[in-house]
Amino acid sequence: MIEDLSKVRAVVTGAGQGIGAAIARGLAEAGARVVVADLNEDNARDVAAAIGERARYAKVDVRNRESVKAAIGVAVHAFGGLDAMFNNAGIAQVRPFLSITEDDFHTVIDVNAMGVMIGMQEAIKQMLAQGTGGSIVNTASIAGKQGYEPLGHYCASKFAVVALTQTAARAFGKDKIRVNAICPGVVDTNMWKTIDQGFRDNKLSTGVDEAFERFAAGAVLGRASRPDDMVGVACFLASSGSAFMTGQSLMTDGGMVFV
Ligand SMILES: NC(=O)c1ccc[n+]([C@@H]2O[C@H](COP(=O)([O-])OP(=O)(O)OC[C@H]3O[C@@H](n4cnc5c(N)ncnc54)[C@H](O)[C@@H]3O)[C@@H](O)[C@H]2O)c1
């Protein structure tokens, strides 16, 4: 059973589709009020509209501090504050190791690592100003625990998310701000469509979904993940049930990586 989250005011980035949309819907179903934030404003608006009165939406580019501040401002204005920040937005690129360019590296790191850092900083500032504590949940990955070819710079960005999670947890525990991460494995979203296409473009697979299925076969629970598989743990990390947990990166991968 998921705890009642009606006291929780949340922002979820990358919530226009995929894992973020599922987390936003799940939080709202548990009673939370949620800002659906995404670079794709139309998608954010649609997800928020489908949730209904507990949701607002914001166009956000997680690389841009002012835009992140504005998304948090929507929660403060509409709901009176911020209790949970889900830094979930991310992108992936498939590049065989020797072909990762400096531009590729910056592109992925800027969204996945710098964007998470900015989201954490702005959420922490808001929570410190409120004096209420709070919960920050970053979306890392199995790629934050293991290196996978041909995803070297993506993996680097996700290791960075784990590092930022641990660092902020140590820094702000005294302020009752908890910082944790989730580590999905192979989730059936548009991101994996991009990755699967990238494998084919680089002649690392031939059939549609071949790479997806090959990776998903590594889950001992015997299937690929769906976005809804992330909802229970996301709600748990926003709830008082996880009140004595911080600095953790929880494997939510169906048993792909054991740490
Ligand atoms: N799909 C997987 O198998 C998988 C596995 C592990 C981790 N993850 C991580 O989960 C998170 C969500 O992935 P997903 O599979 O739902 O992907 P997705 O591509 O379906 O959704 C990502 C969302 O992030 C948004 N976004 C991209 N750049 C942004 C930016 N600069 N600012 C704001 N929003 C931006 C996109 O518009 C999109 O709505 C990502 O951090 C991803 O790295 C995914």
Tab-separated table of C-alpha atoms and ligand atoms in Angstrom:
chain	number	residue	atom	x	y	z
A	1	MET	CA	0.000	0.000	0.000
A	2	ILE	CA	1.278	3.475	-0.867
A	3	GLU	CA	1.210	6.019	1.967
A	4	ASP	CA	-1.111	9.018	1.688
A	5	LEU	CA	0.977	11.814	0.154
A	6	SER	CA	-1.577	14.595	0.442
A	7	LYS	CA	0.910	16.779	2.344
A	8	VAL	CA	3.528	16.422	-0.389
A	9	ARG	CA	4.119	19.219	-2.903
A	10	ALA	CA	6.343	17.943	-5.700
A	11	VAL	CA	8.071	18.928	-8.920
A	12	VAL	CA	8.959	16.224	-11.451
A	13	THR	CA	11.256	17.114	-14.355
A	14	GLY	CA	11.091	15.200	-17.612
A	15	ALA	CA	7.480	14.458	-16.722
A	16	GLY	CA	6.050	15.032	-20.197
A	17	GLN	CA	6.388	11.338	-21.005
A	18	GLY	CA	7.985	8.069	-19.929
A	19	ILE	CA	9.205	7.502	-16.392
A	20	GLY	CA	8.631	11.094	-15.259
A	21	ALA	CA	5.013	11.103	-16.430
A	22	ALA	CA	4.376	7.826	-14.591
A	23	ILE	CA	5.952	9.214	-11.410
A	24	ALA	CA	3.883	12.424	-11.641
A	25	ARG	CA	0.671	10.435	-12.120
A	26	GLY	CA	1.578	8.025	-9.306
A	27	LEU	CA	2.398	10.816	-6.853
A	28	ALA	CA	-0.907	12.531	-7.641
A	29	GLU	CA	-2.845	9.270	-7.275
A	30	ALA	CA	-1.314	8.959	-3.803
A	31	GLY	CA	-2.616	12.455	-2.999
A	32	ALA	CA	0.392	14.649	-3.766
A	33	ARG	CA	0.202	17.926	-5.642
A	34	VAL	CA	2.645	17.918	-8.506
A	35	VAL	CA	4.213	20.228	-11.069
A	36	VAL	CA	4.712	18.374	-14.352
A	37	ALA	CA	7.847	19.998	-15.776
A	38	ASP	CA	9.336	19.275	-19.183
A	39	LEU	CA	11.181	20.846	-22.099
A	40	ASN	CA	8.239	19.756	-24.213
A	41	GLU	CA	5.566	22.143	-22.981
A	42	ASP	CA	2.705	20.496	-24.897
A	43	ASN	CA	3.434	17.124	-23.355
A	44	ALA	CA	3.748	18.654	-19.884
A	45	ARG	CA	0.414	20.397	-20.312
A	46	ASP	CA	-1.277	17.184	-21.495
A	47	VAL	CA	0.069	15.088	-18.619
A	48	ALA	CA	-0.990	17.740	-16.083
A	49	ALA	CA	-4.445	18.053	-17.655
A	50	ALA	CA	-4.955	14.293	-17.485
A	51	ILE	CA	-3.999	14.290	-13.788
A	52	GLY	CA	-6.442	17.095	-13.034
A	53	GLU	CA	-6.693	19.560	-10.177
A	54	ARG	CA	-3.689	18.262	-8.228
A	55	ALA	CA	-1.345	19.105	-11.118
A	56	ARG	CA	0.212	22.179	-12.689
A	57	TYR	CA	2.686	22.240	-15.526
A	58	ALA	CA	5.815	24.170	-16.370
A	59	LYS	CA	8.091	24.372	-19.349
A	60	VAL	CA	11.567	23.742	-18.018
A	61	ASP	CA	15.028	23.305	-19.454
A	62	VAL	CA	16.976	21.677	-16.641
A	63	ARG	CA	20.216	23.164	-18.028
A	64	ASN	CA	18.872	26.651	-17.342
A	65	ARG	CA	18.837	27.758	-13.702
A	66	GLU	CA	16.220	30.481	-14.161
A	67	SER	CA	13.854	28.032	-15.792
A	68	VAL	CA	14.334	25.503	-12.973
A	69	LYS	CA	13.708	28.251	-10.398
A	70	ALA	CA	10.534	29.169	-12.271
A	71	ALA	CA	9.257	25.550	-12.216
A	72	ILE	CA	9.846	25.388	-8.446
A	73	GLY	CA	8.118	28.776	-8.243
A	74	VAL	CA	5.009	27.212	-9.784
A	75	ALA	CA	4.865	24.726	-6.886
A	76	VAL	CA	5.444	27.471	-4.330
A	77	HIS	CA	2.826	29.723	-5.879
A	78	ALA	CA	0.171	27.061	-6.519
A	79	PHE	CA	0.743	24.741	-3.552
A	80	GLY	CA	2.553	26.909	-0.988
A	81	GLY	CA	5.949	25.173	-1.035
A	82	LEU	CA	8.115	22.269	-2.150
A	83	ASP	CA	8.550	18.965	-0.293
A	84	ALA	CA	9.806	16.631	-3.007
A	85	MET	CA	11.913	17.291	-6.089
A	86	PHE	CA	12.304	14.603	-8.726
A	87	ASN	CA	15.250	15.396	-10.990
A	88	ASN	CA	14.341	12.926	-13.693
A	89	ALA	CA	14.874	14.618	-17.078
A	90	GLY	CA	17.559	12.937	-19.144
A	91	ILE	CA	18.760	12.152	-22.630
A	92	ALA	CA	20.734	9.281	-24.158
A	93	GLN	CA	23.057	8.971	-27.139
A	94	VAL	CA	24.602	5.832	-28.575
A	95	ARG	CA	28.265	6.355	-29.476
A	96	PRO	CA	30.940	3.662	-29.768
A	97	PHE	CA	33.645	4.697	-27.320
A	98	LEU	CA	36.172	6.041	-29.828
A	99	SER	CA	33.561	8.175	-31.586
A	100	ILE	CA	32.319	10.168	-28.557
A	101	THR	CA	33.128	13.791	-29.399
A	102	GLU	CA	33.610	16.666	-27.006
A	103	ASP	CA	30.256	18.060	-28.163
A	104	ASP	CA	28.533	14.727	-27.508
A	105	PHE	CA	30.041	14.600	-24.031
A	106	HIS	CA	28.903	18.123	-23.160
A	107	THR	CA	25.423	17.534	-24.616
A	108	VAL	CA	24.738	14.509	-22.426
A	109	ILE	CA	26.532	15.721	-19.294
A	110	ASP	CA	24.820	19.118	-19.438
A	111	VAL	CA	21.321	17.622	-19.219
A	112	ASN	CA	21.923	14.494	-17.156
A	113	ALA	CA	24.492	15.711	-14.644
A	114	MET	CA	24.532	19.520	-14.637
A	115	GLY	CA	20.738	19.586	-14.972
A	116	VAL	CA	20.388	17.316	-11.944
A	117	MET	CA	22.864	19.453	-9.985
A	118	ILE	CA	20.924	22.645	-10.761
A	119	GLY	CA	17.629	20.965	-9.844
A	120	MET	CA	19.093	19.785	-6.549
A	121	GLN	CA	20.571	23.189	-5.725
A	122	GLU	CA	17.401	25.129	-6.414
A	123	ALA	CA	15.207	22.624	-4.569
A	124	ILE	CA	17.560	22.633	-1.567
A	125	LYS	CA	17.561	26.450	-1.454
A	126	GLN	CA	13.753	26.426	-1.412
A	127	MET	CA	13.607	23.727	1.293
A	128	LEU	CA	16.182	25.588	3.416
A	129	ALA	CA	14.141	28.800	3.102
A	130	GLN	CA	11.020	26.922	4.210
A	131	GLY	CA	12.886	25.202	7.062
A	132	THR	CA	10.808	22.103	6.467
A	133	GLY	CA	13.334	19.594	5.177
A	134	GLY	CA	12.305	17.610	2.135
A	135	SER	CA	13.072	14.751	-0.196
A	136	ILE	CA	15.093	14.930	-3.384
A	137	VAL	CA	14.979	11.970	-5.752
A	138	ASN	CA	17.306	11.838	-8.733
A	139	THR	CA	16.885	9.434	-11.628
A	140	ALA	CA	20.230	7.696	-12.114
A	141	SER	CA	20.406	4.299	-13.880
A	142	ILE	CA	22.078	0.906	-13.934
A	143	ALA	CA	24.439	3.013	-16.076
A	144	GLY	CA	25.304	4.893	-12.872
A	145	LYS	CA	26.696	1.657	-11.428
A	146	GLN	CA	28.254	-0.101	-14.445
A	147	GLY	CA	29.871	1.069	-17.659
A	148	TYR	CA	28.105	-0.130	-20.797
A	149	GLU	CA	29.422	0.123	-24.355
A	150	PRO	CA	28.316	2.060	-26.457
A	151	LEU	CA	26.986	4.432	-23.803
A	152	GLY	CA	30.214	5.741	-22.231
A	153	HIS	CA	29.289	9.393	-21.832
A	154	TYR	CA	25.736	8.486	-20.747
A	155	CYS	CA	27.224	6.205	-18.076
A	156	ALA	CA	29.584	8.986	-16.978
A	157	SER	CA	26.601	11.294	-16.558
A	158	LYS	CA	24.742	8.743	-14.431
A	159	PHE	CA	27.778	7.988	-12.226
A	160	ALA	CA	27.805	11.764	-11.686
A	161	VAL	CA	24.165	11.625	-10.539
A	162	VAL	CA	25.076	8.986	-7.928
A	163	ALA	CA	28.021	11.139	-6.764
A	164	LEU	CA	25.895	14.281	-6.500
A	165	THR	CA	23.253	12.306	-4.581
A	166	GLN	CA	25.764	11.091	-2.009
A	167	THR	CA	27.416	14.507	-1.678
A	168	ALA	CA	24.202	16.461	-1.127
A	169	ALA	CA	22.912	13.800	1.282
A	170	ARG	CA	26.014	14.330	3.445
A	171	ALA	CA	25.784	18.119	3.167
A	172	PHE	CA	22.105	18.571	4.015
A	173	GLY	CA	21.211	15.728	6.370
A	174	LYS	CA	21.469	18.202	9.254
A	175	ASP	CA	18.699	20.207	7.544
A	176	LYS	CA	16.449	17.120	7.259
A	177	ILE	CA	16.769	17.194	3.490
A	178	ARG	CA	17.075	13.615	2.244
A	179	VAL	CA	18.659	12.919	-1.124
A	180	ASN	CA	18.294	9.572	-2.844
A	181	ALA	CA	18.341	8.207	-6.383
A	182	ILE	CA	16.578	5.484	-8.305
A	183	CYS	CA	18.433	3.335	-10.803
A	184	PRO	CA	16.123	1.961	-13.497
A	185	GLY	CA	17.355	-0.757	-15.839
A	186	VAL	CA	15.720	-1.155	-19.250
A	187	VAL	CA	12.432	0.730	-19.316
A	188	ASP	CA	10.115	0.665	-22.309
A	189	THR	CA	10.051	4.392	-23.149
A	190	ASN	CA	10.946	6.621	-26.090
A	191	MET	CA	14.480	6.811	-24.743
A	192	TRP	CA	14.988	3.137	-25.516
A	193	LYS	CA	13.573	3.669	-29.017
A	194	THR	CA	16.417	6.186	-29.494
A	195	ILE	CA	18.984	3.809	-28.017
A	196	ASP	CA	17.718	0.874	-30.099
A	197	GLN	CA	17.939	3.015	-33.248
A	198	GLY	CA	21.461	4.058	-32.243
A	199	PHE	CA	22.552	0.425	-31.999
A	200	ARG	CA	21.211	-0.190	-35.521
A	201	ASP	CA	22.799	2.991	-36.911
A	202	ASN	CA	26.151	1.822	-35.564
A	203	LYS	CA	25.644	-1.724	-36.898
A	204	LEU	CA	25.625	-3.129	-33.366
A	205	SER	CA	22.218	-4.735	-33.955
A	206	THR	CA	20.034	-5.359	-36.975
A	207	GLY	CA	16.379	-5.898	-36.026
A	208	VAL	CA	14.030	-3.390	-34.433
A	209	ASP	CA	14.030	-3.888	-30.633
A	210	GLU	CA	16.901	-6.391	-30.859
A	211	ALA	CA	19.186	-4.330	-28.608
A	212	PHE	CA	16.276	-3.514	-26.271
A	213	GLU	CA	15.429	-7.190	-25.876
A	214	ARG	CA	19.065	-8.216	-25.482
A	215	PHE	CA	19.588	-5.756	-22.627
A	216	ALA	CA	16.184	-6.457	-21.047
A	217	ALA	CA	17.021	-10.175	-20.926
A	218	GLY	CA	19.554	-9.287	-18.222
A	219	ALA	CA	16.776	-8.690	-15.659
A	220	VAL	CA	16.341	-11.707	-13.421
A	221	LEU	CA	12.646	-10.859	-13.005
A	222	GLY	CA	12.322	-11.826	-16.640
A	223	ARG	CA	11.003	-8.796	-18.489
A	224	ALA	CA	11.743	-5.209	-19.449
A	225	SER	CA	10.525	-2.539	-17.040
A	226	ARG	CA	7.535	-0.326	-17.648
A	227	PRO	CA	7.418	3.279	-16.412
A	228	ASP	CA	4.832	2.275	-13.796
A	229	ASP	CA	7.412	-0.039	-12.211
A	230	MET	CA	9.135	3.107	-10.890
A	231	VAL	CA	6.060	4.542	-9.163
A	232	GLY	CA	6.054	2.573	-5.903
A	233	VAL	CA	9.653	3.363	-5.069
A	234	ALA	CA	9.226	6.998	-6.131
A	235	CYS	CA	6.252	7.394	-3.774
A	236	PHE	CA	8.147	5.598	-1.017
A	237	LEU	CA	11.065	8.025	-1.328
A	238	ALA	CA	8.670	10.978	-1.072
A	239	SER	CA	6.942	9.469	1.955
A	240	SER	CA	7.693	9.253	5.682
A	241	GLY	CA	8.312	5.532	5.208
A	242	SER	CA	11.772	6.445	3.891
A	243	ALA	CA	12.366	9.123	6.554
A	244	PHE	CA	15.617	7.520	7.771
A	245	MET	CA	17.101	6.881	4.314
A	246	THR	CA	19.468	9.237	2.553
A	247	GLY	CA	22.399	9.044	0.151
A	248	GLN	CA	21.123	5.826	-1.409
A	249	SER	CA	20.842	4.904	-5.062
A	250	LEU	CA	18.169	2.226	-5.187
A	251	MET	CA	18.322	-0.396	-7.924
A	252	THR	CA	14.879	-0.467	-9.567
A	253	ASP	CA	15.993	-2.647	-12.467
A	254	GLY	CA	14.251	-6.000	-12.064
A	255	GLY	CA	17.535	-7.503	-10.902
A	256	MET	CA	20.131	-6.477	-13.487
A	257	VAL	CA	22.880	-5.079	-11.268
A	258	PHE	CA	23.463	-6.309	-7.720
A	259	VAL	CA	25.334	-3.881	-5.489
B	1	LIG	N1	14.294	4.235	-20.325
B	1	LIG	C1	15.243	3.584	-19.647
B	1	LIG	O1	15.512	2.388	-19.872
B	1	LIG	C2	16.010	4.277	-18.547
B	1	LIG	C3	16.873	3.502	-17.775
B	1	LIG	C4	17.592	4.115	-16.759
B	1	LIG	C5	17.459	5.458	-16.505
B	1	LIG	N2	16.619	6.187	-17.286
B	1	LIG	C6	16.518	7.613	-16.986
B	1	LIG	O2	15.171	7.932	-16.672
B	1	LIG	C7	14.922	9.294	-16.980
B	1	LIG	C8	13.657	9.379	-17.839
B	1	LIG	O3	13.890	8.631	-19.012
B	1	LIG	P1	12.727	8.085	-19.951
B	1	LIG	O4	13.096	6.712	-20.335
B	1	LIG	O5	11.412	8.363	-19.346
B	1	LIG	O6	13.013	9.009	-21.233
B	1	LIG	P2	12.036	9.792	-22.216
B	1	LIG	O7	12.910	10.191	-23.350
B	1	LIG	O8	10.812	9.005	-22.475
B	1	LIG	O9	11.635	11.082	-21.362
B	1	LIG	C9	12.578	12.057	-21.032
B	1	LIG	C10	11.872	13.382	-20.857
B	1	LIG	O10	12.847	14.346	-20.487
B	1	LIG	C11	12.586	15.538	-21.208
B	1	LIG	N3	13.816	16.322	-21.338
B	1	LIG	C12	14.897	16.070	-22.121
B	1	LIG	N4	15.786	17.062	-22.012
B	1	LIG	C13	15.272	17.953	-21.127
B	1	LIG	C14	15.721	19.183	-20.601
B	1	LIG	N5	16.901	19.727	-20.979
B	1	LIG	N6	14.947	19.823	-19.706
B	1	LIG	C15	13.753	19.308	-19.334
B	1	LIG	N7	13.255	18.164	-19.808
B	1	LIG	C16	14.017	17.489	-20.702
B	1	LIG	C17	12.060	15.073	-22.557
B	1	LIG	O11	11.321	16.095	-23.210
B	1	LIG	C18	11.211	13.880	-22.147
B	1	LIG	O12	9.874	14.243	-21.883
B	1	LIG	C19	16.179	9.812	-17.675
B	1	LIG	O13	16.990	10.476	-16.753
B	1	LIG	C20	16.867	8.526	-18.123
B	1	LIG	O14	18.257	8.705	-18.293
B	1	LIG	C21	15.874	5.640	-18.289
